[in-house]
Short mmCIF file of C-alpha atoms in Angstrom, two decimals:
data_model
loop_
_atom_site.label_atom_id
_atom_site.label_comp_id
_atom_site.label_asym_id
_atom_site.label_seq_id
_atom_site.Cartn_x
_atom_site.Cartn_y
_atom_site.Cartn_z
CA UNK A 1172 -0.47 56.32 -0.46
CA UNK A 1173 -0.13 54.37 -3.84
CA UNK A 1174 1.94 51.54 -1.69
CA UNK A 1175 0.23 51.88 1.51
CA UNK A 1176 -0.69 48.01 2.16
CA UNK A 1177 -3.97 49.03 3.95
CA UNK A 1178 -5.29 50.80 1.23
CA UNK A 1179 -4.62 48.51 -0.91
CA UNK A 1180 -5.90 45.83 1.08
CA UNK A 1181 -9.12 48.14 1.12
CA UNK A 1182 -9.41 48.23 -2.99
CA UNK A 1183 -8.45 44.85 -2.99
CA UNK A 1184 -11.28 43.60 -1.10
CA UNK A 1185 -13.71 45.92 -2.62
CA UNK A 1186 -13.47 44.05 -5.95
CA UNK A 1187 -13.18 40.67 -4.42
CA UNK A 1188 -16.31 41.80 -2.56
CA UNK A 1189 -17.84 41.87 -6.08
CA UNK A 1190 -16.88 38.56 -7.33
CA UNK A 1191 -12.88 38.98 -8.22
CA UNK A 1192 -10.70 35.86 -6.98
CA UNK A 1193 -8.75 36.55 -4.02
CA UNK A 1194 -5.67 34.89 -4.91
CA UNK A 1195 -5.44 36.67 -8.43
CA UNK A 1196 -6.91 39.92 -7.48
CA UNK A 1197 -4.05 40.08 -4.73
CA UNK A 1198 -1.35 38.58 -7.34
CA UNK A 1199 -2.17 41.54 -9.82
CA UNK A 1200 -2.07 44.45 -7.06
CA UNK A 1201 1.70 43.01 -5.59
CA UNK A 1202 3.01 42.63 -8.91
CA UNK A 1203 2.20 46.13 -9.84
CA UNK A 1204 3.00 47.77 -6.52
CA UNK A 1205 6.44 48.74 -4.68
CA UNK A 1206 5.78 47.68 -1.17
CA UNK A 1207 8.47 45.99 0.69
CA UNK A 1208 8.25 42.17 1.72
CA UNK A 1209 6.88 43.25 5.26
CA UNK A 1210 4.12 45.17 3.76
CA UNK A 1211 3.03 42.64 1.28
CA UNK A 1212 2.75 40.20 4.21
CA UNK A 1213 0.72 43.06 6.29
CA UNK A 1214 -1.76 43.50 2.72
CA UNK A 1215 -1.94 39.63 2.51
CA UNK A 1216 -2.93 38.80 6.36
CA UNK A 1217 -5.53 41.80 5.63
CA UNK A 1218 -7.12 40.57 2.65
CA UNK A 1219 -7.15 36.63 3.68
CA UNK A 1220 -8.21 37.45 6.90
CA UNK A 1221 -11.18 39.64 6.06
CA UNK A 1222 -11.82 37.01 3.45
CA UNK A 1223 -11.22 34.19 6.16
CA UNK A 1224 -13.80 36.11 8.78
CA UNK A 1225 -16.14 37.40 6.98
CA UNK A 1226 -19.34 36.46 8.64
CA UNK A 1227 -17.59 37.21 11.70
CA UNK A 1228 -16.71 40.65 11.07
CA UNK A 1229 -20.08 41.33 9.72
CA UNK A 1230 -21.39 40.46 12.86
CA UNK A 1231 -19.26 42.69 14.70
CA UNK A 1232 -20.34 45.68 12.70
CA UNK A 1233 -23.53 45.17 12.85
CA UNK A 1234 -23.64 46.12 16.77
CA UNK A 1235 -22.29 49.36 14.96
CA UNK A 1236 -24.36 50.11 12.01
CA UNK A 1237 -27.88 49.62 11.19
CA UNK A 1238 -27.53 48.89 7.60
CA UNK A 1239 -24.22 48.04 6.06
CA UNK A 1240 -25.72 47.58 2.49
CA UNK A 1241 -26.53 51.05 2.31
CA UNK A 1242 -22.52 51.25 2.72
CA UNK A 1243 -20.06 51.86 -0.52
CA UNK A 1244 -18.35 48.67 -0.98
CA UNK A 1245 -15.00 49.80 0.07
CA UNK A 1246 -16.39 51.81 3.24
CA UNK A 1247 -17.57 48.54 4.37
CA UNK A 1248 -14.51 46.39 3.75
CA UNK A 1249 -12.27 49.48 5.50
CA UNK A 1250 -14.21 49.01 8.70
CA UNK A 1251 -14.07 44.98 8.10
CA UNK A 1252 -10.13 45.29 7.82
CA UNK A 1253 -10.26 47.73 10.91
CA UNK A 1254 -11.73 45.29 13.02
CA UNK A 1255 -10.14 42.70 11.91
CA UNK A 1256 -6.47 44.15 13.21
CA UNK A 1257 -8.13 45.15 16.55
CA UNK A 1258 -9.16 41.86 16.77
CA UNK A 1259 -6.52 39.53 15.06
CA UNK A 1260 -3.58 41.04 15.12
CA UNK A 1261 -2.11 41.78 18.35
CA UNK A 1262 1.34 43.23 17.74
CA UNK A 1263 -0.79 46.64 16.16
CA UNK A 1264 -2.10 48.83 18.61
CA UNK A 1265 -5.30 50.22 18.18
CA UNK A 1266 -4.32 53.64 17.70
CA UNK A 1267 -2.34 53.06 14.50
CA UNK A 1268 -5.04 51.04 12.95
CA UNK A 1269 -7.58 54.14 13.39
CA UNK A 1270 -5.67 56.42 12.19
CA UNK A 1271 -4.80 54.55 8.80
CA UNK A 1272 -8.09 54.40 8.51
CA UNK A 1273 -9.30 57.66 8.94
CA UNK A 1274 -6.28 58.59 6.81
CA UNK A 1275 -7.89 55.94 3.73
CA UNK A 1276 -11.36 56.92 4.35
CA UNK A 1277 -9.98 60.94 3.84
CA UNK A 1278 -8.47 59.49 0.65
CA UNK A 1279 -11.29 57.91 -0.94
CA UNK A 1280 -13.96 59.41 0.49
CA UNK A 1281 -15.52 62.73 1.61
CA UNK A 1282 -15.66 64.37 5.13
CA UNK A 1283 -18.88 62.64 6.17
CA UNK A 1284 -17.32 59.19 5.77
CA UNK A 1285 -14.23 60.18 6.90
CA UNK A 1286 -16.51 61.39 10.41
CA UNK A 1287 -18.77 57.98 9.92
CA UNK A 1288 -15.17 55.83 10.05
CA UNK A 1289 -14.18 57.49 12.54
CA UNK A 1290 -17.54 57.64 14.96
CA UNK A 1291 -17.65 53.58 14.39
CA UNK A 1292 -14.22 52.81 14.92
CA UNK A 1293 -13.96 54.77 18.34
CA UNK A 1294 -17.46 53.04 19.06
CA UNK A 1295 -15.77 49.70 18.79
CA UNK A 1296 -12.83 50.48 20.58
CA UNK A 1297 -14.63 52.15 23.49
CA UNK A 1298 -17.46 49.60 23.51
CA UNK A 1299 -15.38 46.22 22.81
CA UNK A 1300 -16.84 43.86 19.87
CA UNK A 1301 -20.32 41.57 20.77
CA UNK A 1302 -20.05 38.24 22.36
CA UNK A 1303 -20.96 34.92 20.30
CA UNK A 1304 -23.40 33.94 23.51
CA UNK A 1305 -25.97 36.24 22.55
CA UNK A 1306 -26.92 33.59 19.36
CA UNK A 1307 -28.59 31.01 20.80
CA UNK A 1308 -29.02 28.59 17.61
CA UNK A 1309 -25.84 26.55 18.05
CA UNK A 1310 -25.18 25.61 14.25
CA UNK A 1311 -25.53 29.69 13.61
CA UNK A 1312 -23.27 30.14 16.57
CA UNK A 1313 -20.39 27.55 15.34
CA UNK A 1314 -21.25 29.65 11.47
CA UNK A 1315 -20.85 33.24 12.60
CA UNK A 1316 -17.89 32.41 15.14
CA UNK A 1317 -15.78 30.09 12.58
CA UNK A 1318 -16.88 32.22 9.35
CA UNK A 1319 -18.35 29.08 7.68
CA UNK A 1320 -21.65 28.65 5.62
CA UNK A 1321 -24.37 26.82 8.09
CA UNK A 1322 -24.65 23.58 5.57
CA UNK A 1323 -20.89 22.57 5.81
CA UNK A 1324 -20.98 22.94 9.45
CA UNK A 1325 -24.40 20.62 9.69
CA UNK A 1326 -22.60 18.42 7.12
CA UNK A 1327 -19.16 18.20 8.78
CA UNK A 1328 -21.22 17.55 12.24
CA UNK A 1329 -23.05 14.48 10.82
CA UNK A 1330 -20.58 12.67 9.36
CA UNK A 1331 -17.71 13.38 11.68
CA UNK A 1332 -19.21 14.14 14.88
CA UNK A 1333 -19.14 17.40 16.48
CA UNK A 1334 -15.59 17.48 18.16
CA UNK A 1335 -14.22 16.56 15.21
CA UNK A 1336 -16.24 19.31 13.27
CA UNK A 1337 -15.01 22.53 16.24
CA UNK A 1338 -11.52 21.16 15.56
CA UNK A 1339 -11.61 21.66 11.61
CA UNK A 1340 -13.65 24.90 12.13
CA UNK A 1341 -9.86 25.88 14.48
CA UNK A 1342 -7.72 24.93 12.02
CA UNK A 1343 -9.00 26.41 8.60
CA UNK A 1344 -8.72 30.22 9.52
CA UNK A 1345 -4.76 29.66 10.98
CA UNK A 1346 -2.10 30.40 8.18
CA UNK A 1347 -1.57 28.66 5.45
CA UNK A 1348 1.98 26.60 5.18
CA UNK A 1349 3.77 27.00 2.11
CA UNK A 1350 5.13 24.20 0.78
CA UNK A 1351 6.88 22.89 -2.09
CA UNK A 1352 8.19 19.62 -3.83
CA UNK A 1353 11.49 18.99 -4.92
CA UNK A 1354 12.20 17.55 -8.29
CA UNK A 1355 13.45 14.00 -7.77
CA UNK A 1356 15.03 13.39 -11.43
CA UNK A 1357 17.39 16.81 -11.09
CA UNK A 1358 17.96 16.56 -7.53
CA UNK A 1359 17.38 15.28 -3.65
CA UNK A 1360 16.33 16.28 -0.54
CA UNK A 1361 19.24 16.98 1.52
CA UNK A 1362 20.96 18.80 -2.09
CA UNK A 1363 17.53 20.69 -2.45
CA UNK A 1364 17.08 22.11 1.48
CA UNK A 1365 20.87 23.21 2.05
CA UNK A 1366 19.93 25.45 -1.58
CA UNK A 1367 16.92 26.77 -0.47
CA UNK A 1368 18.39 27.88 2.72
CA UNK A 1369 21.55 29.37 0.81
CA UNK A 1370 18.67 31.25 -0.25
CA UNK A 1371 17.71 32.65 2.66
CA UNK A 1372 14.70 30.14 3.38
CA UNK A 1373 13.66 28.71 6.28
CA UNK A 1374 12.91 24.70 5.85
CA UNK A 1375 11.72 22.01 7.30
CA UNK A 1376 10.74 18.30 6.17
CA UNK A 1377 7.30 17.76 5.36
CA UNK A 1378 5.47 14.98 7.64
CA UNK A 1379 3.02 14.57 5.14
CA UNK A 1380 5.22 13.56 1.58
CA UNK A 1381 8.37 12.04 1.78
CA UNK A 1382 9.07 14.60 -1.58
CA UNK A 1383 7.93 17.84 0.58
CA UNK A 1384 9.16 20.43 2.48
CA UNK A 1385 7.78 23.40 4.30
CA UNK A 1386 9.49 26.90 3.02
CA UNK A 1387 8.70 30.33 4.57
CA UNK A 1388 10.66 33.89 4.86
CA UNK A 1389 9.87 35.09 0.97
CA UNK A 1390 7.55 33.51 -1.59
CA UNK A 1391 8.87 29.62 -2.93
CA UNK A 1392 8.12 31.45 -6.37
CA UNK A 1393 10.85 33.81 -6.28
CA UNK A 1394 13.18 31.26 -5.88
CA UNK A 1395 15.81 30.49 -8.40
CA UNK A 1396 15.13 26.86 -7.65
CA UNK A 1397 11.68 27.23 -8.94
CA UNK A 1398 12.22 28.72 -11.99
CA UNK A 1399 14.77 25.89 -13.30
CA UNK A 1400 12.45 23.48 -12.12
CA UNK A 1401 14.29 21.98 -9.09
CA UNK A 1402 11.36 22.64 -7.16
CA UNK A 1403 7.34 23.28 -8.09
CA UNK A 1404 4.66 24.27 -5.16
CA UNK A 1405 2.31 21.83 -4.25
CA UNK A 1406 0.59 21.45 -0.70
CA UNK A 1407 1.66 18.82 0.46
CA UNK A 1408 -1.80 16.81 0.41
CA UNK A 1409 -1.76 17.32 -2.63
CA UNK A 1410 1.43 15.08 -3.43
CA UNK A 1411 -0.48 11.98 -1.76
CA UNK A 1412 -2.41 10.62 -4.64
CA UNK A 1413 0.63 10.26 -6.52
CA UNK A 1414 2.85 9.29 -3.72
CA UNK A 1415 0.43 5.97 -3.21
CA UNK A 1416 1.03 4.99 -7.24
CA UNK A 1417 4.12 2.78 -7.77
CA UNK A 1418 5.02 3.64 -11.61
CA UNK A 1419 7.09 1.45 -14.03
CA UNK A 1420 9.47 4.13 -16.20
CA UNK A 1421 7.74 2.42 -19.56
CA UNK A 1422 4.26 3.24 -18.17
CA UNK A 1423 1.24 4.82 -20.28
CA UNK A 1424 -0.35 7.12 -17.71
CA UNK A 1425 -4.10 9.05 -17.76
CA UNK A 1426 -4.43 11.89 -15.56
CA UNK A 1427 -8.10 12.31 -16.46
CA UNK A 1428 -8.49 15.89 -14.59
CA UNK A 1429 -5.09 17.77 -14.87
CA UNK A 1430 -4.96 20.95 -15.12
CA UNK A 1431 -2.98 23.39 -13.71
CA UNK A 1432 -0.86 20.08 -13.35
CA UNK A 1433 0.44 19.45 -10.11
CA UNK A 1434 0.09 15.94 -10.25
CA UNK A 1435 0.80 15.46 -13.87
CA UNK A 1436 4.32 16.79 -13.18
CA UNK A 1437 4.79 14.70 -10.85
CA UNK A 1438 3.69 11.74 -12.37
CA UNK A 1439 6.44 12.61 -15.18
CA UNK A 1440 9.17 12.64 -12.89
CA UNK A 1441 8.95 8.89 -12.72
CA UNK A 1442 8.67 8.41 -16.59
CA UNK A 1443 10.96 7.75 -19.19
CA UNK A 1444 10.12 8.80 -22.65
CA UNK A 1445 13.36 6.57 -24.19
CA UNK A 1446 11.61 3.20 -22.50
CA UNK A 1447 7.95 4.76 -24.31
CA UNK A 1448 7.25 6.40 -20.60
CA UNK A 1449 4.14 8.64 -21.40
CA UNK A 1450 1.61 10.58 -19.69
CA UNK A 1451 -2.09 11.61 -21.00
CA UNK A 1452 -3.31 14.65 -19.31
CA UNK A 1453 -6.86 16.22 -20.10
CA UNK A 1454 -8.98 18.66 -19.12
CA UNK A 1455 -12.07 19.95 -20.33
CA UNK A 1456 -10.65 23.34 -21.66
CA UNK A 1457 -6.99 24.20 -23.69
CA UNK A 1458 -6.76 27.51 -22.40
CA UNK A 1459 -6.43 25.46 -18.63
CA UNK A 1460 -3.78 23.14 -20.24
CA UNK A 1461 -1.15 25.93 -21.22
CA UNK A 1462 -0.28 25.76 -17.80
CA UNK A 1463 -0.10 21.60 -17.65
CA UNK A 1464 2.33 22.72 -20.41
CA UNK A 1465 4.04 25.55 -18.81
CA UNK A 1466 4.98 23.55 -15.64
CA UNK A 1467 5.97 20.69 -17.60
CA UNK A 1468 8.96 21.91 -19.74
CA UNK A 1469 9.51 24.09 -16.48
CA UNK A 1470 10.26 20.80 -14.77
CA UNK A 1471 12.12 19.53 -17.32
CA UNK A 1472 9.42 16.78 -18.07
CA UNK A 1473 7.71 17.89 -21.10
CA UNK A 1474 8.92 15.20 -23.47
CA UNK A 1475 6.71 12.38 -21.82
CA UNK A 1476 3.62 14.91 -21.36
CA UNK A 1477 1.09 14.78 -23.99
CA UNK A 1478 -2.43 17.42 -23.31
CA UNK A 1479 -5.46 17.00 -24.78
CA UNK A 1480 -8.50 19.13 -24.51
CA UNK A 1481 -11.14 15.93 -23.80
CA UNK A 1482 -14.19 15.71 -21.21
CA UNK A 1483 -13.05 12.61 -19.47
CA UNK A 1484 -16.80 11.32 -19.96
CA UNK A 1485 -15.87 11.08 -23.79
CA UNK A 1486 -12.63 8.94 -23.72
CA UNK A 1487 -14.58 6.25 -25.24
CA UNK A 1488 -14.18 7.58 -28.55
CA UNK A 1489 -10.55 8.58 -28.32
CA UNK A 1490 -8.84 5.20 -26.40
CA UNK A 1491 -9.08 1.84 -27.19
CA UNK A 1492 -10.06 -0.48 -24.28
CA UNK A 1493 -7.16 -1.69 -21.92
CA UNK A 1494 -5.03 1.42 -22.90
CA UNK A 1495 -3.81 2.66 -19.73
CA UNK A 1496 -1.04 0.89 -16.89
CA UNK A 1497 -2.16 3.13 -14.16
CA UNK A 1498 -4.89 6.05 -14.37
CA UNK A 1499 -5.36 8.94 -11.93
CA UNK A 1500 -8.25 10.79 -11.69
CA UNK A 1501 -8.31 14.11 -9.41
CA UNK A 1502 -11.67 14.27 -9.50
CA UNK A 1503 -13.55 18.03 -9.71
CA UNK A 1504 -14.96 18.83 -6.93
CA UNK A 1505 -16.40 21.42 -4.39
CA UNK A 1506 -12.89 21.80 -2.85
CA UNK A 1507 -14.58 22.13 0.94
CA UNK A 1508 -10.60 20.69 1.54
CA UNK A 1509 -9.19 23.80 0.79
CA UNK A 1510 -11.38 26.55 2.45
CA UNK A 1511 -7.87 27.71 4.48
CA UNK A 1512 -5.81 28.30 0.88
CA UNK A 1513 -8.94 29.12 -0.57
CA UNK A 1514 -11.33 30.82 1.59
CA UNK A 1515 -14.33 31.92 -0.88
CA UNK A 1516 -15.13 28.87 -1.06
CA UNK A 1517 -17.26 28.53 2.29
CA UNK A 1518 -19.18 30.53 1.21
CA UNK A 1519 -19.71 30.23 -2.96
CA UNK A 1520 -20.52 26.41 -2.55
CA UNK A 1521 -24.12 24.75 -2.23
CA UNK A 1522 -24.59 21.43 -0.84
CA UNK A 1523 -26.58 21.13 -3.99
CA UNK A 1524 -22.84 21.77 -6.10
CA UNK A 1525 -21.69 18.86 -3.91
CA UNK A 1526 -24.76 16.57 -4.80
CA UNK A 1527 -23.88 17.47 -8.88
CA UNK A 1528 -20.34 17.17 -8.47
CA UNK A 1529 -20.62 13.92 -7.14
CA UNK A 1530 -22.37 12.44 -10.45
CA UNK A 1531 -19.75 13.80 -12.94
CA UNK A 1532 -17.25 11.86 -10.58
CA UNK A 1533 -18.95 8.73 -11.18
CA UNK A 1534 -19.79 9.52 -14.34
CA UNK A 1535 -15.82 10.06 -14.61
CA UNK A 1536 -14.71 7.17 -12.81
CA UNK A 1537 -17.36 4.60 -14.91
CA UNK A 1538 -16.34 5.97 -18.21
CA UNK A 1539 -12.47 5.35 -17.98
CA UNK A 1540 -12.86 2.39 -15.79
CA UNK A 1541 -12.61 0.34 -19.21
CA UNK A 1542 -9.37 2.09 -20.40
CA UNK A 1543 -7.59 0.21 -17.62
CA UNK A 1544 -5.40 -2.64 -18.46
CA UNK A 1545 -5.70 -5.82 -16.39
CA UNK A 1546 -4.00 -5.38 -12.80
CA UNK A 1547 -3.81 -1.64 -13.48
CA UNK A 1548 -4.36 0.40 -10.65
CA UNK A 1549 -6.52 3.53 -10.24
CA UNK A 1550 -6.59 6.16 -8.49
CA UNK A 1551 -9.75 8.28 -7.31
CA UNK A 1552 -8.73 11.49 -5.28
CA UNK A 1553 -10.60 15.15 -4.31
CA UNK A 1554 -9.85 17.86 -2.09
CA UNK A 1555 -12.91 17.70 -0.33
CA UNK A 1556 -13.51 16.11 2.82
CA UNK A 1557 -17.52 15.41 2.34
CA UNK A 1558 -18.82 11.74 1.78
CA UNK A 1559 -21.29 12.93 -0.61
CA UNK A 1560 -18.16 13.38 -3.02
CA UNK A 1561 -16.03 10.73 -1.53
CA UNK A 1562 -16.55 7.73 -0.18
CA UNK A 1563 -20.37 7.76 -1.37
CA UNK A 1564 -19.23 8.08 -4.92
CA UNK A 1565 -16.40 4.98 -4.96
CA UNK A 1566 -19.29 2.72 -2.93
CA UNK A 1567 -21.44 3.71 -6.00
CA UNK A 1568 -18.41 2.98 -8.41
CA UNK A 1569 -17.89 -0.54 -7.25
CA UNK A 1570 -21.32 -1.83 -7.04
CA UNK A 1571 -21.50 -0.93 -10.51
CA UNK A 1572 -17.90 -2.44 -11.24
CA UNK A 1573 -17.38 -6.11 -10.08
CA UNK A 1574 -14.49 -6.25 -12.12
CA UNK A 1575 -12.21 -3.49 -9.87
CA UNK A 1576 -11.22 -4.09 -5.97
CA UNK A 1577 -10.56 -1.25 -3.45
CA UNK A 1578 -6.70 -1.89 -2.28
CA UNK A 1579 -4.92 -0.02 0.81
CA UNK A 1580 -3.70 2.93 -0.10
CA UNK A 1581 -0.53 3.60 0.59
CA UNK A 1582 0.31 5.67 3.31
CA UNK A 1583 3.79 7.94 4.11
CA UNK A 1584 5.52 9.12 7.37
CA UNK A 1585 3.07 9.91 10.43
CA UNK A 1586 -0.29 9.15 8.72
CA UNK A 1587 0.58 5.80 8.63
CA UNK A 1588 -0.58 6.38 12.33
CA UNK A 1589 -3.79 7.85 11.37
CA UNK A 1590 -6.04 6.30 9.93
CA UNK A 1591 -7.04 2.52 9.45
CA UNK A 1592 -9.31 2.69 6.93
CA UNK A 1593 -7.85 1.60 3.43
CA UNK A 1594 -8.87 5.03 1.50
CA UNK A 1595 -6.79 7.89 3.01
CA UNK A 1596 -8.82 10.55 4.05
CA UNK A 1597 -6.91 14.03 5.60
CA UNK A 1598 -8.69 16.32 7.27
CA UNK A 1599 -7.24 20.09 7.23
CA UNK A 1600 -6.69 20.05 11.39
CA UNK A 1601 -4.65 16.75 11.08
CA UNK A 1602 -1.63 18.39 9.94
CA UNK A 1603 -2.81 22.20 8.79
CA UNK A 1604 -2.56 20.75 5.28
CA UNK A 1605 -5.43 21.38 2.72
CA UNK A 1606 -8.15 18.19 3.06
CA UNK A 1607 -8.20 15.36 0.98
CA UNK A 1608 -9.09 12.19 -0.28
CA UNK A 1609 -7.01 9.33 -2.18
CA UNK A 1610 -8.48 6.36 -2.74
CA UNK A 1611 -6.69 3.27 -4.79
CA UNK A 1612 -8.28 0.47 -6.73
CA UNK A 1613 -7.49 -2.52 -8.76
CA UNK A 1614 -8.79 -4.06 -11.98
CA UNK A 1615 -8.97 -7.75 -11.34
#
């Protein structure tokens, strides 16, 4: 059973369960496995899904058994990923999913869990899961039902209103897209798409970037196009804040938050070393900038990238005043945008880690602020979708700055139907994109 996917999914779980990252722990059992591309799909819908539902499912079991703590870890997350195909995945009949797992529970366990599995799965299947109506708190309803931490939802509610809130509670447990960005120095769109599907992808034009396209059938990283650096993957929220910066090819560029380097890459593309084209990208720790450095000579760009390990709160002794044309800073934050690519987070995160986060942004934003050039243009971004870390924190930054002015951001393709405000703010349901916030301003 070495490559059965459920198992797998089981073990996986079990040590995310005890504080292993999904997206790692699940890299490192694929890579050393030999399931087929069907299976590794089947192991990943397990694990992200039990991740995804978590509250959920431990609401269904507990109409089931009295005391899942007194469970072994992996017991537990083998009836989670039980219920989670009766309930989520309708092209598996029921019948298969119990007996895999009866089968895993004989294979890790002894005969009385292997008669406890079983005893709790027909239970479930005979009895049908509880009903949501029995909770009569509403906030507690909306958090067991959508699998999110009771603050975000009260959060979400008062700032965006309750519709609003239900219809980004929908959206963050479908499927993530996959989506990628093609290289514009080596290549173009039309060039890039009829490759990828002489690879056997599926594609389709991004309506978020103009530089993005939407990939599925295999992984974007297998591609041959990704490992010359024709293409990189990058949701495609994730391309705005760069997308609404107009770049000179002589530029001096800060990217005060870069790592892994998304957006540092991408600033390069537009850069030219030969014309003194360059591009500043910190972050707080070197180990995190290997991979700024990695994806640079990847793409091809590495000759106008230049890392430094710096706390962007201490550029005051490393830049002279009026250094940079254009700064971008992607600030740190709770990442409440990314709960469907990231699911953990809903429930690691503490409003109060969104109240601290928030003054390290400013404390960002007013310590580079002087590094700006006259006319230069920031811009202040996050993939979170809460005020607290958004729109609260650039209020804050200009009442303290006369001297910068808050600009329309530029806006691509269908959002330019979206939203009138000048900041950009994308929500996850708006295009089943990760959330986030780009906001552009102007030294005057």
């Amino acid at each position: 059973m070495q490559n059965n996917p459920r198992l797998l999914a089981v073990k996986t779980l079990s040590k995310i369960s005890n504080g292993a990252y999904s997206n790692l722990q699940l890299n490192q059992v694929i890579n050393n496995s030999n399931m087929s591309n069907l299976d590794i799909r089947l192991m990943t819908n397990i694990v992200y899904g039990v991740v995804q539902h978590r509250l959920t499912l431990e609401f269904y079991l507990d109409a089931f058994v009295s005391n899942q703590n007194k469970l072994d870890a992996w017991v537990r997350e083998l009836l989670y990923s039980a219920i989670y195909q009766m309930e989520y995945l309708d092209k598996i009949p029921n019948r298969a999913i119990l007996n895999e797992s009866i089968n895993i529970a004989k294979q890790l366990g002894h005969a009385g869990i292997r008669k406890m599995v079983t005893g709790v799965l027909h239970a479930v299947i005979n009895k049908g899961l509880p009903s949501f109506d029995k909770i009569k708190d509403n906030v507690k309803k909306l958090s067991i039902k959508y699998s999110v931490a009771e603050w975000i939802i009260n959060e979400l509610t008062q700032q965006l209103g309750l519709d609003k809130t239900i219809s980004i509670l929908e959206s963050i447990n479908s499927p993530s897209k996959q989506s990628v960005r093609f290289n514009s120095t080596l290549t173009d769109k039309n060039t890039i798409k009829n490759e990828l599907e002489s690879e056997g992808y599926e594609v389709e034009d991004s309506i978020v970037s103009n530089n993005g396209l939407l990939v599925s059938k295999k992984s974007a990283a297998k591609s041959e196009l990704f490992k010359n650096g024709k293409i990189t993957i990058q949701d495609e929220s994730a391309m705005l804040p760069v997308d609404s910066m107009q770049f000179k090819p002589s530029d001096c560029v800060l990217d005060a938050c870069s790592a892994p380097g998304g957006k540092t890459i991408q600033i390069a593309e537009q850069l030219d070393n030969k014309l003194g084209g360059k591009i500043y990208a910190f972050d707080l720790h070197e180990k995190r900038l290997v991979k700024v450095k990695e994806n640079a000579k990847r793409m091809h760009v590495d000759a106008v990238v230049q890392t430094k390990a710096l706390d962007a709160r201490k550029i005051d002794k490393e830049f002279d005043d009026e250094y940079f044309d254009k700064i971008l800073i992607d600030a740190p934050c709770s990442g409440i945008g990314l709960i469907r690519r990231k699911p953990e987070i809903r429930y690691e995160k503490q409003l109060s880690d969104v109240k601290h986060l928030a003054s390290i942004q400013l404390d960002i934003l007013n310590a580079v602020a002087c590094k700006l050039k006259h006319k230069g243009v920031l811009i202040y971004s996050t993939c979170t979708i809460l005020n607290q870390e958004n729109v609260d924190v650039v209020n804050a930054f200009l009442e303290k700055h006369p001297e910068f002015e808050l600009l329309q951001t530029d806006k691509h393709l269908i959002i330019n139907n979206k939203n009138q405000e000048k900041w950009l703010r994308v929500f996850p349901d708006d295009f089943n994109s990760d959330g986030f916030f780009v906001c552009k301003l102007r030294k005057i």
